[in-house]
């Protein structure tokens, strides 16, 4: 069982806002950032990295344990809750010792089941909320597995953090959002709160607002954003951090939409949704009709020893359908993708008829 967010945090139905620097660099930097952030009522949790997983050994590997003492001061001074990334049982022990309120597990650690198991063992019997980032690679099962390991040892206060995925070409993002993955996670675990981390998806300041807005529109329940008093001087992730003032501006541009409307709204939505249902039904019937014709053509070509792929015909189809799509105001890209999928399936069916003597089932 996973508890809804508002059962372990006093936020009612509001979006959870987490902010703070990528890394703790000095006591002054932490206090200065936290004091500014605490002036924004929606900010509930102050984040920072104390131990930093770096790609190469000469990078800044985090300030270490002393940073936890600075975080205690942040908490005393501002009343903000605190959260830190943990990757080993030692990190967990130190965080608990220093009264850190929420722990998060980073993308690199989540991708390693050995580490996840070790962390889960170290958390046995401890009642502390855990946030689990998605693993670096776009593997929903790995993310789910990490969540299950933490849940299985009895922790019910769990949130997932969507920070984007490493893909061969993730431009313009640092990490491709692949929104379908967190959406599928939500479908499988409807109670699990998902927090969006636009900073690590974007990798640069300019894309933060559009990613944050999209996350809100997809009903993500929180935002975690990196804030630093002097972003360009930050020791880690300098390109994606923003000043407290820029963060305040960003929040003010976001539209926090409601999940539900009044009765009239809900009724109209219901009507529109049932129209979508019947349109989809018609679409499936038309696809069945089209594929039936493909079978007939396949059989006919086989009987007459004619090749399957006929480029001239395919080009004609593309041209005619795209000009029709344009006339109807449909996106050319979308219709082109759709036609390619249809064409691929048609070729497959005709190949199977030729090679395996495939017969239509019905
Ligand atoms: C971070 O939040 O600073 C961090 C290191 O994130 P991730 O694990 O998503 O790379
Ligand atoms: Mn970072």
PDB file of N, CA and C and ligand atoms in Angstrom, residues 22 47 52 200 226 237 240, ligand 2:
ATOM      1  N   UNK A  22      21.381  22.347  -6.393  1.00  0.00           N
ATOM      2  CA  UNK A  22      21.789  20.995  -6.785  1.00  0.00           C
ATOM      3  C   UNK A  22      22.682  20.437  -5.678  1.00  0.00           C
ATOM      4  N   UNK A  47      15.621  21.160  -0.904  1.00  0.00           N
ATOM      5  CA  UNK A  47      16.443  20.048  -1.389  1.00  0.00           C
ATOM      6  C   UNK A  47      17.907  20.454  -1.495  1.00  0.00           C
ATOM      7  N   UNK A  52      27.535  13.790  -4.129  1.00  0.00           N
ATOM      8  CA  UNK A  52      27.143  13.904  -5.533  1.00  0.00           C
ATOM      9  C   UNK A  52      27.730  12.779  -6.380  1.00  0.00           C
ATOM     10  N   UNK A 200      16.377  18.577 -14.172  1.00  0.00           N
ATOM     11  CA  UNK A 200      17.215  17.529 -14.770  1.00  0.00           C
ATOM     12  C   UNK A 200      16.695  17.069 -16.129  1.00  0.00           C
ATOM     13  N   UNK A 226      15.794  23.107  -9.140  1.00  0.00           N
ATOM     14  CA  UNK A 226      17.073  23.514  -8.547  1.00  0.00           C
ATOM     15  C   UNK A 226      17.219  25.037  -8.536  1.00  0.00           C
ATOM     16  N   UNK A 237      25.720  21.356 -12.145  1.00  0.00           N
ATOM     17  CA  UNK A 237      24.504  21.711 -12.888  1.00  0.00           C
ATOM     18  C   UNK A 237      24.262  23.226 -13.008  1.00  0.00           C
ATOM     19  N   UNK A 240      21.384  24.696 -15.428  1.00  0.00           N
ATOM     20  CA  UNK A 240      19.947  24.480 -15.213  1.00  0.00           C
ATOM     21  C   UNK A 240      19.417  25.137 -13.949  1.00  0.00           C
TER      22      UNK A 240
HETATM   23 MN1  LIG B   2      21.523  18.471 -10.064  1.00  0.00          MN
END
